[in-house]
Coordinates of C-alpha atoms and ligand atoms in Angstrom, one line a residue:
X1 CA 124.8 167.6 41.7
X2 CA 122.0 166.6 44.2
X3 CA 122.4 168.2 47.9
X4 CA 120.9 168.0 50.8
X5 CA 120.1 171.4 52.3
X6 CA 118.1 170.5 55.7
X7 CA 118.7 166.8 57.9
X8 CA 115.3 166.4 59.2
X9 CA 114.4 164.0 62.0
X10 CA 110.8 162.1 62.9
X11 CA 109.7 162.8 66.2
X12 CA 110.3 159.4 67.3
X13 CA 114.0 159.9 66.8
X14 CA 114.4 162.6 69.3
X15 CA 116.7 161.7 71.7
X16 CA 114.9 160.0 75.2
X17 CA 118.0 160.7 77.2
X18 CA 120.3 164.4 78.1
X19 CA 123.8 163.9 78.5
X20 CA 125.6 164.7 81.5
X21 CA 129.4 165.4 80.9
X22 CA 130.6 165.5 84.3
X23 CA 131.6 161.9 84.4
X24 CA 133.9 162.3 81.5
X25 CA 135.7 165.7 82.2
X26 CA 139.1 165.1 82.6
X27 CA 138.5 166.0 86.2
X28 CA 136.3 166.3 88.7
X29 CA 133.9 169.8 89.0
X30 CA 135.2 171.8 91.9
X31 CA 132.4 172.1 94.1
X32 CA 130.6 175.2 94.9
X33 CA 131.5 177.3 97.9
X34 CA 129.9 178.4 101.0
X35 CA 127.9 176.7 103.7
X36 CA 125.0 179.0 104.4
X37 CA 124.8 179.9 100.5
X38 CA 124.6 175.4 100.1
X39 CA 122.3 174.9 103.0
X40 CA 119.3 177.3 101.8
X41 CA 119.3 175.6 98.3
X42 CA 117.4 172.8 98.8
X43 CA 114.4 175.6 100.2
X44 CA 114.9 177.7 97.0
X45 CA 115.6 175.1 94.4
X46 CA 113.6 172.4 92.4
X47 CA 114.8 168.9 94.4
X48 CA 114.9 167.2 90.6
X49 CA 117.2 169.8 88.9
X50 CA 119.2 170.2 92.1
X51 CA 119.7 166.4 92.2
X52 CA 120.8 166.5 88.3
X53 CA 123.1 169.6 89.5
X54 CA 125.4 167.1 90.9
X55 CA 124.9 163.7 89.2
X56 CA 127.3 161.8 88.2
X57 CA 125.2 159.2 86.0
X58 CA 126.4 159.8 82.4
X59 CA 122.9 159.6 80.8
X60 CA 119.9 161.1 82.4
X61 CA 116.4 160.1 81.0
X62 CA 114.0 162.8 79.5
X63 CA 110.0 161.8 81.4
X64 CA 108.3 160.2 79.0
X65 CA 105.5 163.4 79.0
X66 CA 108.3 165.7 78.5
X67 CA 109.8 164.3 75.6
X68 CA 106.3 164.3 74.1
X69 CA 105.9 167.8 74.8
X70 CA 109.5 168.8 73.1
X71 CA 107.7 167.4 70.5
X72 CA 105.3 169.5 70.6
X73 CA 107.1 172.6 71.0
X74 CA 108.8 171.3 67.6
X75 CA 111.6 169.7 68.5
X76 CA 113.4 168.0 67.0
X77 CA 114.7 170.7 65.0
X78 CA 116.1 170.8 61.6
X79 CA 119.8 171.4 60.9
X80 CA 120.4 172.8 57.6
X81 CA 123.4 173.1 54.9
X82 CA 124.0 176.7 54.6
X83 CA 124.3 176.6 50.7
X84 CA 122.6 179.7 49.9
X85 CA 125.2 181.5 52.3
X86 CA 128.4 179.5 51.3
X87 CA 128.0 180.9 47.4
X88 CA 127.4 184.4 48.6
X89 CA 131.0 184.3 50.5
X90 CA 132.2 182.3 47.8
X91 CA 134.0 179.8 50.9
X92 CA 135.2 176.3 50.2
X93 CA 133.6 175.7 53.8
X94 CA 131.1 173.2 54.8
X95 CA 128.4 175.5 56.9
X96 CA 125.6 174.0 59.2
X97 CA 123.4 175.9 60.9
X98 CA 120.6 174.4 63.9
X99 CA 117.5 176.3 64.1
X100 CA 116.9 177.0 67.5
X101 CA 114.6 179.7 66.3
X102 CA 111.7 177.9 65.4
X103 CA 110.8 177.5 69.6
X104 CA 107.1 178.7 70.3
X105 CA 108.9 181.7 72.1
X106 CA 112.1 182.5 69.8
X107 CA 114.8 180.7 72.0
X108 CA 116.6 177.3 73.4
X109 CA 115.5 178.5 76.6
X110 CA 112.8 176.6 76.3
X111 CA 114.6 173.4 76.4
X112 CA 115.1 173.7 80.5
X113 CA 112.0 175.9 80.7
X114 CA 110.1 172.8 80.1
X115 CA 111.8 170.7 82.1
X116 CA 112.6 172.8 85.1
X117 CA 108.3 173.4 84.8
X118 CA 107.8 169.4 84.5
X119 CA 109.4 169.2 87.7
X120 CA 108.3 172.2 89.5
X121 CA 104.9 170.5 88.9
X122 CA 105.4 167.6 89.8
X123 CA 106.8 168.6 93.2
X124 CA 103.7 170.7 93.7
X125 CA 105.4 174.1 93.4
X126 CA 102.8 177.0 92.5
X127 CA 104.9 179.9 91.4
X128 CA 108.5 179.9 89.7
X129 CA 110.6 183.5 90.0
X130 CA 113.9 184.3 87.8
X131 CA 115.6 186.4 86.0
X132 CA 115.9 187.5 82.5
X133 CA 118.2 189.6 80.5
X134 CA 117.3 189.5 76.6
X135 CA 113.7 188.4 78.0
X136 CA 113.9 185.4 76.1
X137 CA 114.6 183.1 78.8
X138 CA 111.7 185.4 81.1
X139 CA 109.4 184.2 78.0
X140 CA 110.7 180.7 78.0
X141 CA 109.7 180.0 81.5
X142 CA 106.6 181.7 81.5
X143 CA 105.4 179.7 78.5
X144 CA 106.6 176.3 80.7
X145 CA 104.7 177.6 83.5
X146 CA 101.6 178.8 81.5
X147 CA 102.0 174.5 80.3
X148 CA 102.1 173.2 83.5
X149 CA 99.4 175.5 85.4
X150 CA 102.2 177.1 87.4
X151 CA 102.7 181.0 88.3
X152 CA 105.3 182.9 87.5
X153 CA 107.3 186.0 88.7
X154 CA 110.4 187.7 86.4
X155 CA 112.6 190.3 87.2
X156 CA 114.1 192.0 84.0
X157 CA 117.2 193.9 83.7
X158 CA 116.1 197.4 83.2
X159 CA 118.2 198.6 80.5
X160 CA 116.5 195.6 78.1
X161 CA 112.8 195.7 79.9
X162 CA 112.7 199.3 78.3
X163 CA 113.4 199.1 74.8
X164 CA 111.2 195.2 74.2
X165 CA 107.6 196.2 75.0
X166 CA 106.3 193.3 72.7
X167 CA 108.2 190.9 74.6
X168 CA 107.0 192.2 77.6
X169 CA 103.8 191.7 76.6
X170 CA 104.1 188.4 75.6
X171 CA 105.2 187.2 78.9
X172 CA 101.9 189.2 80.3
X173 CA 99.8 187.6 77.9
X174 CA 101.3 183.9 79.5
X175 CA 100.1 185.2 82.9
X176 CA 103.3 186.3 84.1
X177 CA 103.8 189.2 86.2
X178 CA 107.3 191.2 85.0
X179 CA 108.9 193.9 87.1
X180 CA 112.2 196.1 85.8
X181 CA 114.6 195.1 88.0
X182 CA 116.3 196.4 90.5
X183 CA 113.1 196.9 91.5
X184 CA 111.5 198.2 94.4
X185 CA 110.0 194.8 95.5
X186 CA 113.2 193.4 96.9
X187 CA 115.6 194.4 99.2
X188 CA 118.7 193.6 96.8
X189 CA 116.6 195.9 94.6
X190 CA 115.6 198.7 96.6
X191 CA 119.5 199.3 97.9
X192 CA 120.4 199.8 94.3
X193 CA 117.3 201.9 93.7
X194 CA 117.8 204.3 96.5
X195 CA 121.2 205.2 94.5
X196 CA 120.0 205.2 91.2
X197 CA 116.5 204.7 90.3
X198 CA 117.2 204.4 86.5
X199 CA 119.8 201.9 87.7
X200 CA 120.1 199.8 84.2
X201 CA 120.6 196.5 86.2
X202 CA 122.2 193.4 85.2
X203 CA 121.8 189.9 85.1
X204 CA 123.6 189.5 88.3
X205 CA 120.9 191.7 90.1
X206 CA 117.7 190.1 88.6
X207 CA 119.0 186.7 89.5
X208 CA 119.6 188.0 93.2
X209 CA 115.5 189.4 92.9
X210 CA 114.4 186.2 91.8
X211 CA 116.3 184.6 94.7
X212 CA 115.3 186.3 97.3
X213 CA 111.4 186.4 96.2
X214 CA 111.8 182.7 96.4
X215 CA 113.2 182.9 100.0
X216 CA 110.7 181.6 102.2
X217 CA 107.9 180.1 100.5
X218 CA 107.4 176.3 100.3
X219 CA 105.3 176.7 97.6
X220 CA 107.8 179.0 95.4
X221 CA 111.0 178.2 93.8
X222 CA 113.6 179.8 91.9
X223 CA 114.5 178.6 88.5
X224 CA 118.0 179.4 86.6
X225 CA 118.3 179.9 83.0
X226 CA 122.0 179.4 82.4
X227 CA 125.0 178.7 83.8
X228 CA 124.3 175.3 86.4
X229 CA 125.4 172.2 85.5
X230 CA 121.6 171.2 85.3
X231 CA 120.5 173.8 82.9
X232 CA 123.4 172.8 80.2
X233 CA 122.2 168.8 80.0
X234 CA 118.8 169.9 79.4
X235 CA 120.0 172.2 76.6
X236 CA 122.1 168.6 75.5
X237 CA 119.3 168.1 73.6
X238 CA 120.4 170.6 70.6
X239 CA 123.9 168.9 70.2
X240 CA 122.4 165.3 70.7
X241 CA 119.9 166.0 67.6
X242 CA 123.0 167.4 65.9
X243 CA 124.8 164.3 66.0
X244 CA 122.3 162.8 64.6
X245 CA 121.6 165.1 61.9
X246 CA 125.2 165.2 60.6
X247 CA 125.5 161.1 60.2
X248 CA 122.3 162.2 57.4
X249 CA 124.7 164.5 56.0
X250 CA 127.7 161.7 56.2
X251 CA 129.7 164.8 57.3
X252 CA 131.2 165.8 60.8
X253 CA 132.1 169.0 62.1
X254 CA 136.1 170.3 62.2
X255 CA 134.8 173.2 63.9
X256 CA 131.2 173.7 66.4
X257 CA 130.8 177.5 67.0
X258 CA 128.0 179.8 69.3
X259 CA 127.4 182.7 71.1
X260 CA 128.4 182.5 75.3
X261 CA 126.6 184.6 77.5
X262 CA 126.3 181.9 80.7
X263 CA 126.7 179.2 78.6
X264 CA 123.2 177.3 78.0
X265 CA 123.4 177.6 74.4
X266 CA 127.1 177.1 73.7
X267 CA 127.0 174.2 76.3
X268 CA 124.0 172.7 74.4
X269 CA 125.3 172.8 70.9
X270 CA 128.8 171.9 72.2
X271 CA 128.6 169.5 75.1
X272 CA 127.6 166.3 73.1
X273 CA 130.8 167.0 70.7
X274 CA 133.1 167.9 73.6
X275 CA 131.8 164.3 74.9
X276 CA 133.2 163.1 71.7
X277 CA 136.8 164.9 71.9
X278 CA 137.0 163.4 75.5
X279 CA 136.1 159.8 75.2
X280 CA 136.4 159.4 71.4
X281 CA 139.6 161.0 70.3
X282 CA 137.9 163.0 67.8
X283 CA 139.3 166.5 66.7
X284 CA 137.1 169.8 66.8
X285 CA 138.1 173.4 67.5
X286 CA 135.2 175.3 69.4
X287 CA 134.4 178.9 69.7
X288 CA 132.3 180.4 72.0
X289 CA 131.7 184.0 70.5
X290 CA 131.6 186.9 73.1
X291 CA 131.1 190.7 73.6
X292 CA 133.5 192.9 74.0
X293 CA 131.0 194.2 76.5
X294 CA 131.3 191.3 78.7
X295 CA 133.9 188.6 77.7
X296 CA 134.0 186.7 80.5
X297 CA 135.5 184.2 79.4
X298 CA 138.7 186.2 79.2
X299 CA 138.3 187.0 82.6
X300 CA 139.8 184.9 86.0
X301 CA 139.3 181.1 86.6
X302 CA 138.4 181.4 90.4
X303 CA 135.7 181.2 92.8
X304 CA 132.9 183.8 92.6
X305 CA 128.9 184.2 93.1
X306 CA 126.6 183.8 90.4
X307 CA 124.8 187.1 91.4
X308 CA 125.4 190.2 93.0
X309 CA 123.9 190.7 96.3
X310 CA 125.9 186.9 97.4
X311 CA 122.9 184.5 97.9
X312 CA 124.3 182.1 95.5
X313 CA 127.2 179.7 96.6
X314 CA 130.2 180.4 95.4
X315 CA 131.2 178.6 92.1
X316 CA 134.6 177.6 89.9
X317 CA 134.5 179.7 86.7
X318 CA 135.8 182.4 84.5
X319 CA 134.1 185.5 86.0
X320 CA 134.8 189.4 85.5
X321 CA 133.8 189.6 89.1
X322 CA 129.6 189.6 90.3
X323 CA 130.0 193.7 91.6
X324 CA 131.1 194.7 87.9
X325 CA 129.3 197.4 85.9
X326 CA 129.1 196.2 82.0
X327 CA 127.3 199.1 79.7
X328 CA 124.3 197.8 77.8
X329 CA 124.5 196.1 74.3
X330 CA 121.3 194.9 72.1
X331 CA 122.6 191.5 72.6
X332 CA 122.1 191.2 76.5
X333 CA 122.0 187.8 76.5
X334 CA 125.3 187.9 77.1
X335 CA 125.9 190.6 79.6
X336 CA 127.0 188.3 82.1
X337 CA 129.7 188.7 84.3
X338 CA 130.9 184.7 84.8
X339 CA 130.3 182.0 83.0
X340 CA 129.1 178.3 83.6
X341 CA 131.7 175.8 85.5
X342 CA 131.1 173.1 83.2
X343 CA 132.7 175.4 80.3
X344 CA 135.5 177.6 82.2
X345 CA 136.8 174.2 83.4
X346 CA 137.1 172.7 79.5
X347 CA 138.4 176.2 78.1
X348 CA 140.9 176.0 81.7
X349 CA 141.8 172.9 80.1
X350 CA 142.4 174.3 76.5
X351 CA 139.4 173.0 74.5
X352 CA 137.8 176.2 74.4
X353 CA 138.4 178.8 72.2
X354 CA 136.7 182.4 72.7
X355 CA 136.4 185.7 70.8
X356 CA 135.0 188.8 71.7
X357 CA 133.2 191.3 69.2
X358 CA 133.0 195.3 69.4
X359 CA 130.1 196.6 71.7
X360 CA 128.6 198.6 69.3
X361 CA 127.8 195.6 67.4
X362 CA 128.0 196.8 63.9
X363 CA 130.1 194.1 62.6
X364 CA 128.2 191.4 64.1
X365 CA 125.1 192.7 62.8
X366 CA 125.9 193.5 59.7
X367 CA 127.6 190.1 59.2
X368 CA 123.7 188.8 60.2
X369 CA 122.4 191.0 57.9
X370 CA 124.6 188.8 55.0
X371 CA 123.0 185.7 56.8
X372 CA 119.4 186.9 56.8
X373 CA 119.7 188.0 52.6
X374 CA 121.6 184.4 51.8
X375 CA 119.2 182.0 54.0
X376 CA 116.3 184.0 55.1
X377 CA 116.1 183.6 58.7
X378 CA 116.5 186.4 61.4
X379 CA 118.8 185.5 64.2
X380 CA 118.2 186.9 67.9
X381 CA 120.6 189.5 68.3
X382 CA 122.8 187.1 70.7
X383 CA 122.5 184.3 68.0
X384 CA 123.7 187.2 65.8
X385 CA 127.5 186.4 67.4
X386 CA 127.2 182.9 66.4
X387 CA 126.7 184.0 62.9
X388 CA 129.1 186.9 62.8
X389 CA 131.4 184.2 64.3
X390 CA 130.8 181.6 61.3
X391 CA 131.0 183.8 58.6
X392 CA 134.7 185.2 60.1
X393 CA 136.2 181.4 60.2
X394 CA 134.3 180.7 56.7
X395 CA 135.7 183.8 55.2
X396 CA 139.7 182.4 57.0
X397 CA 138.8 179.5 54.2
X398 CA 138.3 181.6 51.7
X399 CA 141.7 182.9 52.1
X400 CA 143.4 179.9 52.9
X401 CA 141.8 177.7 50.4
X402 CA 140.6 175.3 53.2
X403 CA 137.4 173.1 52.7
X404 CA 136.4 173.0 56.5
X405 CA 133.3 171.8 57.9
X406 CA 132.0 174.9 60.6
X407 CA 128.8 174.0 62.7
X408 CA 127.6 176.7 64.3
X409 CA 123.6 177.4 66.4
X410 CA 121.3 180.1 65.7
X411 CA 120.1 179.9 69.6
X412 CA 117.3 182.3 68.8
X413 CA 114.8 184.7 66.3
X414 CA 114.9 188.2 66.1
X415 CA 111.6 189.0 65.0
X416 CA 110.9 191.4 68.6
X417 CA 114.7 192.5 68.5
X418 CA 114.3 194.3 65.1
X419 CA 114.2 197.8 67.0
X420 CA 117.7 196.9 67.9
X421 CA 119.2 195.8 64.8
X422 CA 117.6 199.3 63.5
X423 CA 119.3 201.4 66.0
X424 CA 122.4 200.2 65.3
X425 CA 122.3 199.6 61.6
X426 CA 120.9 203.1 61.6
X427 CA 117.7 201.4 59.4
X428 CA 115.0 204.5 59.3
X429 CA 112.7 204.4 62.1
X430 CA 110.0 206.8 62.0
Ligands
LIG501 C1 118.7 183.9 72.1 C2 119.8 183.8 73.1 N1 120.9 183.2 72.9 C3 121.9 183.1 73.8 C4 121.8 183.7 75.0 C5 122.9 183.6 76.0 O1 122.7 182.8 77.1 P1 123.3 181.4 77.2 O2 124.8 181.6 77.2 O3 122.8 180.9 78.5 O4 122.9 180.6 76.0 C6 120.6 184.3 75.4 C7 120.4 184.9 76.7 O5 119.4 185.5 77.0 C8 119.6 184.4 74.4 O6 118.4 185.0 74.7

């Protein structure tokens, strides 16, 4: 029997608007928290992204100049039947798999990168600063600003900076200039310096780097990578294609799984389908796959800051609290202490399921390993959890005899994370 492995589409069917969920959440956002924190964004902030922050308006258009320039950073991008992989688990599951990886820099991050660039630009910004933790978001923005003529400053957790020279390099070779953070160019940094100067960092400290270097500079702003309400509709694009791609199939997902560190990616891949359970009726169970190493989404719904030194407002989500001390996986992506209040407020609300994996990581990356052998692509080692993830509830149909249909988004390549898949699938090094 003829079947289609891969729903393709032409460039002039990728979608010309992101969707913006917060008019159809079954209530309203709490607000962020704290007047000082509120007052200074509009000085550190990109006016266009923080007007999207709180819209209302359920479609938002994509510029015409950006949509042509998703295009040429590949989008759209295929979604594929995971044949290959089904027979080797010998599953009566349906598996679909979006390929994120095939970005110019290895990630969805590019999907805001872009945007938050396009509009940095065209409020006559010079320089963006942020954060990074698996460096692919660092490399994301770097390649926007590199587009748009635009400097850039990122502040990389430690622990990650140290073991992906090549990634490092990349975002030099974009013009970027990268400092290990905490670093000794900010005060947040230099406090946690003074105790530790091998300090590992976190995501929560970078972002607090990349906040203050943007304090007080018309010409500088700071630009997130996760987690704002913003940042998630730009990432809409990945679900919005998907949609798309599964009428071309004539199939429809019972279940839409990927990994959470802040959310960008899950968000992405989810959001339009969520949109569909909310207004539509339809049934779908999601999964947002974790680490053990940081599941904050088993953590407290409450108020807390996005980073550690308290520059951000405070916002709504499920945090393990901004002062906390997680110990370093490969996957670092999602070493995040809270994540975005778009998604805590749905899983508050019992549309979101999570899981959380062992920190050493063997089971998620050997459960990649079967991926890579069946369908030949190498997922980032934080896509890795979407995988692992997949192939679990695949091999639950195996067992139970149940012909389900599991979506799930490889949100990244691994091809300058292999170091890390050696170390801990003890592959020989020397
Ligand atoms: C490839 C990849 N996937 C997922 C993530 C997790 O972030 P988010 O939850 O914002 O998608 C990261 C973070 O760096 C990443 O690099």
């Amino acid at each position: 029997m003829k079947q289609l492995r891969a729903a393709v589409l032409r460039p002039e069917e990728l979608p010309t608007k992101w969707y913006n969920i917060q008019p159809d959440l079954p209530e309203p956002l709490p607000p962020p928290r704290g007047d000082a924190q509120l007052k200074s964004l509009p000085d550190l902030m990109i006016g266009e992204c923080l007007k999207q922050e709180f819209s209302t308006e359920r479609w938002i258009d994509i510029p015409y100049e950006l949509q042509q320039i998703y295009i040429q950073a590949g989008r759209p991008r295929p979604l594929y039947r995971a044949l290959n992989l089904e027979k080797a688990l010998g599953t009566p599951a349906r598996m679909y798999y979006k390929s994120e990886f095939y970005s110019p820099t290895g990630s969805h991050k590019v999907n805001t990168a872009l945007a938050q660039c396009f509009y940095a630009r065209e409020a006559g910004f010079e320089r963006l600063t942020t954060e990074t933790g698996a460096g692919q978001w660092g490399t994301a923005l770097s390649y926007g600003c590199a587009l748009m003529g635009l400097k850039c400053t990122v502040y990389w957790v430690r622990a990650v900076y140290r073991w992906k020279h090549e990634r490092r390099n990349l975002m030099q070779m974009y013009g970027s200039e990268v400092f290990a953070s905490p670093s000794n160019k900010t005060e947040a940094g230099k406090v946690l310096c003074s105790k530790d100067p091998e300090h590992p960092g976190s995501l929560a400290i970078a972002i607090s780097e990349g906040l203050e270097a943007a304090r007080g500079d018309k010409k500088v702003a700071y630009s997130l990578g996760s987690v704002l309400n913003h940042v998630l509709m730009h990432q809409t694009i990945i679900g919005l294609e998907t949609q798309k791609q599964f009428e071309m199939f004539g199939d429809y997902p019972d279940m839409v799984i990927s990994c959470l560190g802040g959310g960008s990616n899950f968000g992405g891949f989810a959001i339009p389908f969520l949109g569909d359970v909310l207004t539509k009726k339809k049934k779908i169970k999601f999964i947002a796959a974790q680490s053990q190493a940081a599941p904050n989404l088993q953590g407290e719904y409450r108020y807390d800051y996005a980073d550690h030194a308290e520059i951000t407002p405070e916002l709504k989500m499920y945090t393990l609290g901004h002062k906390t001390d997680f110990p370093p996986i490969k996957g670092d992506g999602l070493r995040y202490h809270g994540c975005s209040p778009i998604i805590s407020l749905l899983r508050d609300k019992g549309y979101i399921d999570t899981i959380a994996y062992p920190a050493d990581e063997k089971h998620v990356f050997e459960r990649t390993r079967e991926f890579l052998r069946a369908e030949g692509f190498l997922p980032a080692p934080e896509s890795a959890y979407s995988v692992a993830c997949a192939i679990d509830e695949a091999m639950k149909c195996r067992a139970s005899g149940e012909e389900k249909c599991i979506a799930f988004n490889i949100s990244g390549h691994g091809f300058l994370d292999i170091i890390g898949y050696s170390a801990v699938l003890g592959l020989t090094m020397d």
